[in-house]
DNA sequence: GCCGTTTTCGGCCCGACTGTTTTCAGTCG
């Protein structure tokens, strides 16, 4: 799929145009198209071929031509021309916080600075302070920005950021005078990765609260601290912004700082159509505030229902406001069907895992250790698996009044598309997950066919972590998810939403596509220890971002219904 | 660049903060 490549080029065009000082609205158009391309769940080539691409709002005639040009020639002439005019190193400069397109253009035109190295030199020599609009403080800010870009590893996974933010909230709430402290930003939307942590507070003496906050033990560097806002950096270069908001505006500010930007733009447009004005202080009719203390009020005054943060991405939540899904909740999950034990590479015994699942209130669970080819993960050969089956069945009997314990396996899909055990052995298991763990870099058609084939196997119930991505570590495989979804429907195979925060696989837009196609999702943790069973929360958040309801998720079924289903053969 | 029965031209979301300035530009969210 060329979707990502195209999105990158459109973003790059926008960056280059900004440096060139092009019209902001043209630039915004390119960024919008880039975002659309990123979020497509189908191959852009297919969508172009059958005319659906042209129907997507935001993609006009010009973008369509450019996309077509890229698919035909591998290049976009608009992009090539810009690249010729603007030195390549300048693109990296756009990543420096505090350095915007205007300043980059100034540095380039006045001092011939075209990359970070030259900028650093110019700062050290004191030369750039002589430029118009440049002072000691601005230079210092840029200098720190360069340090940040060089050290920074990019975006922070949800599973790292959320516990840190929750701890900060606990500490902030202990400061005298703090009435409220809430997470905002992409973290509140439970995006899979986040840029920084945004926290809003309501307090009697804002300045004092912010001063105390900047002295927290976690704080490594204070970037700014005023009467309404403080910015700091904590471990791993994570930036935390805390704002103090008056009570009458708290809802408006929470809405505003939760975003997404695209969602907020839509809301403000609706406000304008109603002759109102929406900003972070409230919703205003002329000069009079008509909503602001809470979020619900704002949505209602805009003739919208309350929209859950996970949906606020401008992915149809405004157009479909009258038929928003009743999003799945953690309490809907009745069992976890993917976990490892000491039999392969897990840290806890089967019995420990069973007790932990009982503690979590589950009605059923499945133990799924690795198959023989996953040698590094201690995969079980046929003999060891048969012993393991017997051992787990014994435990299942022991705990049957508290929980239904199934014995399954996470069976490798080998590079040639064969499964790691023969059908005879698969038939002895209650539940089979098939997963790709090797040859992840196969070309799209090969890796797709490999998975399509095993889905025809009557014992394969679930495809584990279908794209194989590891957030911030490994790209998704080239697998064609749309085809996998279609095959899942045709073969009555379920697809996993792997809840490990390193995976979150399938991701939100894929889940939404699966839902539209009527394919059932299984939200599992792939836990390798008792603690990791709680990763289920990240799966739930991602499911909500994918618009999933209880009915779309197989492991929301009661024990009775689930057991009946799993006893039947597929199809 | 995109869009549209109020428009095929003329709009396109909004405000704070910072640092540099003497009234505002640049950056950010």
GROMACS .gro file of C-alpha atoms (C1' of nucleotides) in nm, chain A residues 25-26 29 58 60 62-63 66 98 100 102-103 133 135 228 256 268-269 272 277 281, chain B residues 1-4 6 11-21 25-29:
model
   42
   25UNK     CA    1  -0.504   2.766   0.334
   26UNK     CA    2  -0.338   2.584   0.048
   29UNK     CA    3  -0.537   2.151   0.230
   58UNK     CA    4  -1.110   1.724   0.130
   60UNK     CA    5  -1.027   1.765  -0.472
   62UNK     CA    6  -0.566   1.877  -0.763
   63UNK     CA    7  -0.491   1.619  -0.496
   66UNK     CA    8  -0.112   1.435  -0.767
   98UNK     CA    9   1.013   2.713   1.890
  100UNK     CA   10   0.856   2.794   1.280
  102UNK     CA   11   0.903   3.208   0.909
  103UNK     CA   12   1.218   3.186   1.116
  133UNK     CA   13   1.333   3.989   1.558
  135UNK     CA   14   1.697   3.824   2.085
  228UNK     CA   15  -0.236   3.012   3.419
  256UNK     CA   16  -1.084   2.267   2.371
  268UNK     CA   17  -1.644   2.604   1.581
  269UNK     CA   18  -1.791   2.597   1.233
  272UNK     CA   19  -2.058   3.010   1.360
  277UNK     CA   20  -1.866   3.178   1.906
  281UNK     CA   21  -1.364   3.011   2.764
  572DG     C1'   22  -0.617   2.359  -0.250
  573DC     C1'   23  -1.117   2.284  -0.143
  574DC     C1'   24  -1.585   2.396  -0.143
  575DG     C1'   25  -2.069   2.555  -0.268
  577DT     C1'   26  -2.720   3.235   0.003
  582DG     C1'   27  -1.412   3.271   0.188
  583DC     C1'   28  -1.165   2.909   0.487
  584DC     C1'   29  -1.142   2.845   1.346
  585DC     C1'   30  -0.957   3.088   1.746
  586DG     C1'   31  -0.688   3.280   2.118
  587DA     C1'   32  -0.263   3.291   2.439
  588DC     C1'   33   0.196   3.353   2.510
  589DT     C1'   34   0.649   3.507   2.416
  590DG     C1'   35   0.975   3.810   2.280
  591DT     C1'   36   1.049   4.158   2.034
  592DT     C1'   37   0.885   4.559   1.973
  596DA     C1'   38   0.491   3.887   1.432
  597DG     C1'   39   0.577   3.418   1.514
  598DT     C1'   40   0.469   2.996   1.730
  599DC     C1'   41   0.181   2.686   1.951
  600DG     C1'   42  -0.211   2.418   2.085
   0.00000   0.00000   0.00000
